[in-house]
Short mmCIF file of C-alpha atoms in Angstrom, two decimals:
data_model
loop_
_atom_site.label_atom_id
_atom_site.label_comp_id
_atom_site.label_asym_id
_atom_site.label_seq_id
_atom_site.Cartn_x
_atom_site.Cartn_y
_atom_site.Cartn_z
CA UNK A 7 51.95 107.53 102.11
CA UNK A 8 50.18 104.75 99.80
CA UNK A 9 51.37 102.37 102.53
CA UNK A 10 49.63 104.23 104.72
CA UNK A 11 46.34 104.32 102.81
CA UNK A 12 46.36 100.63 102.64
CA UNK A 13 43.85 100.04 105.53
CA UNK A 14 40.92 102.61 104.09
CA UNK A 15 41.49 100.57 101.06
CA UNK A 16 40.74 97.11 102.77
CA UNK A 17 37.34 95.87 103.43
CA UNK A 18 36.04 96.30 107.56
CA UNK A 19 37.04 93.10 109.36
CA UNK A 20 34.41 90.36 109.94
CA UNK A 21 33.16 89.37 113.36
CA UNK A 22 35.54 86.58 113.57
CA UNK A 23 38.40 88.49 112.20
CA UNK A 24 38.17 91.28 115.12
CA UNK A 25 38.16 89.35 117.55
CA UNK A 26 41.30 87.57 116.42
CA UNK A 27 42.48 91.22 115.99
CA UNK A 28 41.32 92.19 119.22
CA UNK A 29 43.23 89.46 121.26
CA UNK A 30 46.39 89.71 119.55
CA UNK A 31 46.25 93.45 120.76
CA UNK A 32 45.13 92.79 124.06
CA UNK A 33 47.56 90.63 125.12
CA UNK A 34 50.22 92.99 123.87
CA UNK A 35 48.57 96.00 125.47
CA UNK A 36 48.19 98.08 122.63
CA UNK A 37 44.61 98.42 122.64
CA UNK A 38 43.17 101.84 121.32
CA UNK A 39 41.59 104.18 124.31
CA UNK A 40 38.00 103.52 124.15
CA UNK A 41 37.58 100.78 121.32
CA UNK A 42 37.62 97.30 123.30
CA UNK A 43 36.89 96.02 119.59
CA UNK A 44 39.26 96.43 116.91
CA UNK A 45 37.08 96.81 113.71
CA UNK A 46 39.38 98.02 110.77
CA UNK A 47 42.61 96.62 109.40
CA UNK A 48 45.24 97.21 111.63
CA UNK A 49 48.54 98.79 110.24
CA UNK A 50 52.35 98.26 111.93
CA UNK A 51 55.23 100.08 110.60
CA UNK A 52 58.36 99.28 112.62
CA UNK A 53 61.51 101.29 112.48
CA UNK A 54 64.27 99.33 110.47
CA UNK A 55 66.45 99.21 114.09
CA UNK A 56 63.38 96.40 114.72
CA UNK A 57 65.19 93.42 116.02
CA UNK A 58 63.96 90.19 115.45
CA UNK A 59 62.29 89.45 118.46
CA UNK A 60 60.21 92.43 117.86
CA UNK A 61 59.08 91.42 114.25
CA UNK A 62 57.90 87.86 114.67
CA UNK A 63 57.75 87.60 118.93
CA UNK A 64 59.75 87.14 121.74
CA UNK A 65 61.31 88.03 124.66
CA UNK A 66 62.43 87.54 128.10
CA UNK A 67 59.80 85.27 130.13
CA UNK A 68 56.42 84.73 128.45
CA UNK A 69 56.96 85.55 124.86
CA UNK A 70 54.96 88.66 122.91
CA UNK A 71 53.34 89.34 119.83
CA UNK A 72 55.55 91.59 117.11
CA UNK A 73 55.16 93.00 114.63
CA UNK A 74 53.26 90.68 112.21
CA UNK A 75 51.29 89.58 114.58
CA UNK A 76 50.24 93.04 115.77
CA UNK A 77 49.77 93.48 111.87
CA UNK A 78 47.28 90.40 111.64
CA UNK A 79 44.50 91.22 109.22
CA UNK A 80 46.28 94.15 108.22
CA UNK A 81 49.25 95.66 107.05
CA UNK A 82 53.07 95.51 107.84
CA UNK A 83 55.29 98.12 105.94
CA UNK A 84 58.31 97.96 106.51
CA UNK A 85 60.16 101.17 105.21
CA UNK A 86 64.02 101.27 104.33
CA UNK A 87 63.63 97.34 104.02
CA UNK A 88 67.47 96.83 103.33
CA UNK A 89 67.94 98.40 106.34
CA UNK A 90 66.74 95.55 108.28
CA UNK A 91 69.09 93.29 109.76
CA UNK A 92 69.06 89.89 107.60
CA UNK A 93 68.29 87.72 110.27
CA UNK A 94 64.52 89.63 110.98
CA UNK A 95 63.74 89.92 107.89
CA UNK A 96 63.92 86.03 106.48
CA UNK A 97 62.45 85.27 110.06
CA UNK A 98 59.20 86.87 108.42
CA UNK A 99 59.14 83.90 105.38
CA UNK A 100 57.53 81.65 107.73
CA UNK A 101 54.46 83.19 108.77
CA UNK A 102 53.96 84.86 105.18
CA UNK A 103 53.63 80.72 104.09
CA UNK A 104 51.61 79.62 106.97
CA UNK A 105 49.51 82.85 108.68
CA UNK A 106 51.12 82.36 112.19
CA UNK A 107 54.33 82.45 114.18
CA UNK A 108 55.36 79.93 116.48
CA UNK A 109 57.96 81.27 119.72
CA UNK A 110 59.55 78.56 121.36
CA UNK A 111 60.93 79.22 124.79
CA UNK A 112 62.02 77.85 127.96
CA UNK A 113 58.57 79.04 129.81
CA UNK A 114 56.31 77.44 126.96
CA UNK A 115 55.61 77.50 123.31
CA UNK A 116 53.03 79.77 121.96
CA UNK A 117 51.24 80.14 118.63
CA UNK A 118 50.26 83.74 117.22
CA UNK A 119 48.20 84.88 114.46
CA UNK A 120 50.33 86.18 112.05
CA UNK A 121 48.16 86.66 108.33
CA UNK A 122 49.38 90.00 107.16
CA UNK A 123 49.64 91.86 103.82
CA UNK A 124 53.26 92.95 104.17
CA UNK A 125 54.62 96.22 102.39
CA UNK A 126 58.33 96.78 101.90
CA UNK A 127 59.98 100.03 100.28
CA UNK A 128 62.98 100.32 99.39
CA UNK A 129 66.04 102.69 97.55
CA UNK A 130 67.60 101.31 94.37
CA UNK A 131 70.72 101.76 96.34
CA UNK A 132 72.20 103.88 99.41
CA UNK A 133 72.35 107.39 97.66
CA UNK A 134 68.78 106.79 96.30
CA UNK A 135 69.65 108.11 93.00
CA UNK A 136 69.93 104.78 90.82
CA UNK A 137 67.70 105.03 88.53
CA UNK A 138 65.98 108.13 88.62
CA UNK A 139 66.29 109.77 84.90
CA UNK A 140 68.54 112.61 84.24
CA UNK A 141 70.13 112.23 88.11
CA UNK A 142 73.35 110.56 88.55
CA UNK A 143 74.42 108.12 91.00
CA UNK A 144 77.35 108.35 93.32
CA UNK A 145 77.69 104.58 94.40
CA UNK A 146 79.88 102.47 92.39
CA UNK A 147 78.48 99.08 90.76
CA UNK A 148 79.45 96.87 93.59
CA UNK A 149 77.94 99.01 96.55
CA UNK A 150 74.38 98.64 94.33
CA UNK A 151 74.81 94.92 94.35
CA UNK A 152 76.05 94.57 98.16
CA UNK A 153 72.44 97.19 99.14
CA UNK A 154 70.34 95.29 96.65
CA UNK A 155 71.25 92.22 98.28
CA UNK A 156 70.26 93.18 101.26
CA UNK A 157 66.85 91.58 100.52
CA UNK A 158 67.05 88.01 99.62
CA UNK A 159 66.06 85.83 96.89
CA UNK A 160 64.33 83.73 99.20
CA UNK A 161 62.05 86.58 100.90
CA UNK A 162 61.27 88.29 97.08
CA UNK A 163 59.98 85.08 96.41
CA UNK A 164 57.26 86.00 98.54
CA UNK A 165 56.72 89.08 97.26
CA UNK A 166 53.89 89.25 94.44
CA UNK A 167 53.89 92.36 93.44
CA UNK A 168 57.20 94.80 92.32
CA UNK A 169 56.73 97.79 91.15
CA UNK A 170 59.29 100.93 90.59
CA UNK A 171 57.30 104.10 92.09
CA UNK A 172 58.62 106.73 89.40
CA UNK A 173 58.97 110.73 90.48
CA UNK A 174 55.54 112.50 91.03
CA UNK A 175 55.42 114.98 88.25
CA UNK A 176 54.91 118.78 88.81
CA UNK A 177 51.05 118.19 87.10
CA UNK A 178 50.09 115.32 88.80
CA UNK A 179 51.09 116.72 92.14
CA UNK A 180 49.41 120.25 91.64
CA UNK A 181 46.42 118.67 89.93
CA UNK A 182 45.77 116.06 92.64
CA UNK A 183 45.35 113.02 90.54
CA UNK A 184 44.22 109.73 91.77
CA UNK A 185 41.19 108.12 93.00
CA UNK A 186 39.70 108.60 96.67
CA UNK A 187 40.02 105.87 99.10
CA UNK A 188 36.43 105.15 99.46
CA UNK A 189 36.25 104.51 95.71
CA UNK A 190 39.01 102.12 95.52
CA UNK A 191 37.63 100.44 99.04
CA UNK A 192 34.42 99.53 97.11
CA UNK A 193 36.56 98.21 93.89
CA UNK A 194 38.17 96.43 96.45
CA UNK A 195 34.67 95.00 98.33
CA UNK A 196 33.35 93.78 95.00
CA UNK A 197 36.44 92.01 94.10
CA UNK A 198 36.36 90.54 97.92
CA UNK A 199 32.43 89.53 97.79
CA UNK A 200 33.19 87.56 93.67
CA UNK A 201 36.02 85.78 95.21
CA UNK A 202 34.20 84.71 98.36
CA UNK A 203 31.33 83.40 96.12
CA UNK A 204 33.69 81.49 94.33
CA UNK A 205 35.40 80.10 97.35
CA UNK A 206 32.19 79.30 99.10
CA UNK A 207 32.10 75.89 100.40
CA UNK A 208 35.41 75.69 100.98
CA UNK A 209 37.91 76.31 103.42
CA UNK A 210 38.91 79.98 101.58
CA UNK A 211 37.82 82.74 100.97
CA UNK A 212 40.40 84.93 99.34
CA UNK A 213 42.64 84.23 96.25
CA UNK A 214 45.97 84.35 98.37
CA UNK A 215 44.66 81.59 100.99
CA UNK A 216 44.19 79.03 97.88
CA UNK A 217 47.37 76.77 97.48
CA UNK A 218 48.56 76.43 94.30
CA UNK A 219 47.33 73.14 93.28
CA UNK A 220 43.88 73.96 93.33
CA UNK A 221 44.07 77.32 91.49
CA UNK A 222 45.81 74.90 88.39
CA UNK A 223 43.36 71.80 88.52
CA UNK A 224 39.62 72.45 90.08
CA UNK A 225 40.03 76.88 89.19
CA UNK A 226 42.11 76.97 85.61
CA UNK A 227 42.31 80.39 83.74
CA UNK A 228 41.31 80.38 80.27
CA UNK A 229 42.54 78.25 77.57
CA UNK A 230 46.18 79.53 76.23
CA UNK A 231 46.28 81.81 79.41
CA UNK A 232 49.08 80.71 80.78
CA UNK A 233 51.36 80.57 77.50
CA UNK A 234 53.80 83.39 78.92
CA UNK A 235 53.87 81.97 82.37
CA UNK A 236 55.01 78.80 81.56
CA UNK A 237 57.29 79.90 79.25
CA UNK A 238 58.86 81.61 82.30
CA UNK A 239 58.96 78.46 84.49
CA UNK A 240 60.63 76.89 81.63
CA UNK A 241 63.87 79.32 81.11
CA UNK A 242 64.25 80.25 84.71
CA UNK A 243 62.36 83.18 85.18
CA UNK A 244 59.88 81.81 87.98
CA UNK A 245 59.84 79.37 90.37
CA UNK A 246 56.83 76.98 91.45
CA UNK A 247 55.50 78.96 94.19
CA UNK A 248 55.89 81.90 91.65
CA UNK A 249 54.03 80.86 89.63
CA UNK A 250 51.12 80.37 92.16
CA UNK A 251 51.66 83.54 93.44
CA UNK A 252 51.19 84.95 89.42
CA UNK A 253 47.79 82.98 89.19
CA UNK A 254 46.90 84.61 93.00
CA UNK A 255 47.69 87.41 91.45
CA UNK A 256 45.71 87.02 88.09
CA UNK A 257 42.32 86.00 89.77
CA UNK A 258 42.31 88.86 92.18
CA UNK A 259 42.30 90.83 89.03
CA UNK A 260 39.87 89.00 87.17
CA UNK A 261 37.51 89.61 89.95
CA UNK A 262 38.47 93.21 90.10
CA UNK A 263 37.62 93.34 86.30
CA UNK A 264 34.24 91.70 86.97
CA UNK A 265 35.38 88.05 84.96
CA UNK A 266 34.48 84.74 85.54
CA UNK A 267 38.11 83.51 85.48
CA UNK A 268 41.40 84.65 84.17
CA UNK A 269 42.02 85.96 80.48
CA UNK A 270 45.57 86.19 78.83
CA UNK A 271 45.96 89.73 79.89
CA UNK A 272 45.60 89.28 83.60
CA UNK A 273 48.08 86.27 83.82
CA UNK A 274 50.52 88.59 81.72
CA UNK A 275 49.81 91.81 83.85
CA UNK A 276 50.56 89.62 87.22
CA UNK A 277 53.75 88.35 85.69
CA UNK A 278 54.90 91.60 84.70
CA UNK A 279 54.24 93.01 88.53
CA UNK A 280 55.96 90.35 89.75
CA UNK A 281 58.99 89.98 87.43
CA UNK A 282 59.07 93.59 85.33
CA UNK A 283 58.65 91.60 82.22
CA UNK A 284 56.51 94.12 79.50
CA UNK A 285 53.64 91.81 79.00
CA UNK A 286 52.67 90.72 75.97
CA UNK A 287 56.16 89.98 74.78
CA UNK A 288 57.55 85.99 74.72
CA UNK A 289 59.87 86.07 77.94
CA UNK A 290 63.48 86.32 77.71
CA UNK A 291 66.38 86.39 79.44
CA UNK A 292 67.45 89.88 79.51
CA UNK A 293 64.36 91.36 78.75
CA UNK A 294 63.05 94.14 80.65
CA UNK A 295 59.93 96.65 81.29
#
């Protein structure tokens, strides 16, 4: 359901940015009834039977958009994500680096947009009941491993954010609590409008299209900010492109927080989304939220 809510929460798409949206669609034939101009976010949800050829593109004769290309500008969610076969789901690491997919085929080689904000849900193990509190679980120790492994290191590399959806409780869920969409959409806006300030004059204009290098050397957080981050590099606990993905991470909620850069607290908050780590405590090995 949040999944689902993802697109209301996304700013409308630019000129440029439908028509990208627009072609990808038109060439793959899924254009809505009556809207020759795709204007919102789109959002593709694929059943986990999704072969390969039908994530990234493919097929017999001229080759197709999938999935994350039909998802370009939008949203993929893919639900029951260790269901997946292996194979599609570490073809997806490429275009989440570079924005596009390349199919290579006897007919020709074509190039798709592929620049997607991809989703993935997924049980603690096959019975579901892991780690929810006062449950019990029926799968042994090594069937936990074998499903959690299902997803691999390489592809949760790319993942920035992790978080473990808890239970709705009886008085959340008969109160109704939470935010509308439109009043997260223009949270989200503002953020979208600092960033592209900041990023004007260059060839961004979002915090996850900035490599790396530049967010450490021409757009540092504040002084001392990064104490627990590098702390993590140092004993394991991230890799390089993690932590560019943390300082992605950090400035997107700096600007949602109305700063001029990154504080302490955001660089801990995006390390603890992406690693579980409580923040505010020196990293250690062992140590979990």
């Amino acid at each position: 359901m949040l999944a689902e809510r993802l697109p209301g929460v996304l700013p409308p798409l630019t000129r440029r940015e439908s028509l990208e949206v627009t072609a990808v669609h038109s060439v793959a034939g899924t254009l809505p009834p009556g809207r020759p101009l795709v204007s919102s976010a789109p959002y593709c949800a694929p059943h986990h039977s999704a072969t390969m050829q039908s994530l990234v593109g493919g097929g017999n004769g001229a080759p197709r958009p999938g999935a994350c290309s039909l998802a370009h500008r939008g949203v993929l969610f893919l639900d029951e994500a260790p269901e997946f076969s292996g194979k599609a789901l570490d073809a997806l690491r490429q275009p989440l680096e570079s924005g596009h997919v390349v199919v290579a085929r006897a007919a020709g080689v074509v190039r798709l947009p592929a620049h997607f904000l991809m989703v993935l849900a997924a049980n603690p193990c096959p019975c579901g009941r892991h780690t929810l509190r006062g449950d019990s679980c029926d799968c042994p120790p090594s069937a936990v491993r074998r499903y959690q492994a299902r997803l691999s290191g390489p592809l949760l590399d790319r993942v920035d954010l992790r978080v473990e959806a808890e239970p709705v409780s009886r008085a959340d869920l008969l109160n109704g609590a939470g935010e509308p969409t439109a009043t997260v959409a223009a949270r989200v806006l503002s953020a979208r409008e600092r960033a592209a300030a900041r990023l004007d004059g260059t060839p961004w204009s979002l915090n996850a299209d900035v490599p790396g290098h530049e967010l450490r050397t021409r757009w540092q957080p504040a002084p001392g900010a990064l104490g627990n981050a590098e702390r993590g590099i140092e004993r394991g606990l991230l890799t390089a492109r993690g932590l560019d993905r943390v300082l992605r991470v950090a400035w997107t909620l700096a600007d949602l927080a109305g700063r001029d850069r990154p504080v302490a607290r955001d660089v801990d908050l995006a390390l603890e989304l992406r690693t579980g780590i409580t923040r505010g405590v020196p990293l250690a090995i062992g140590q979990r939220a």
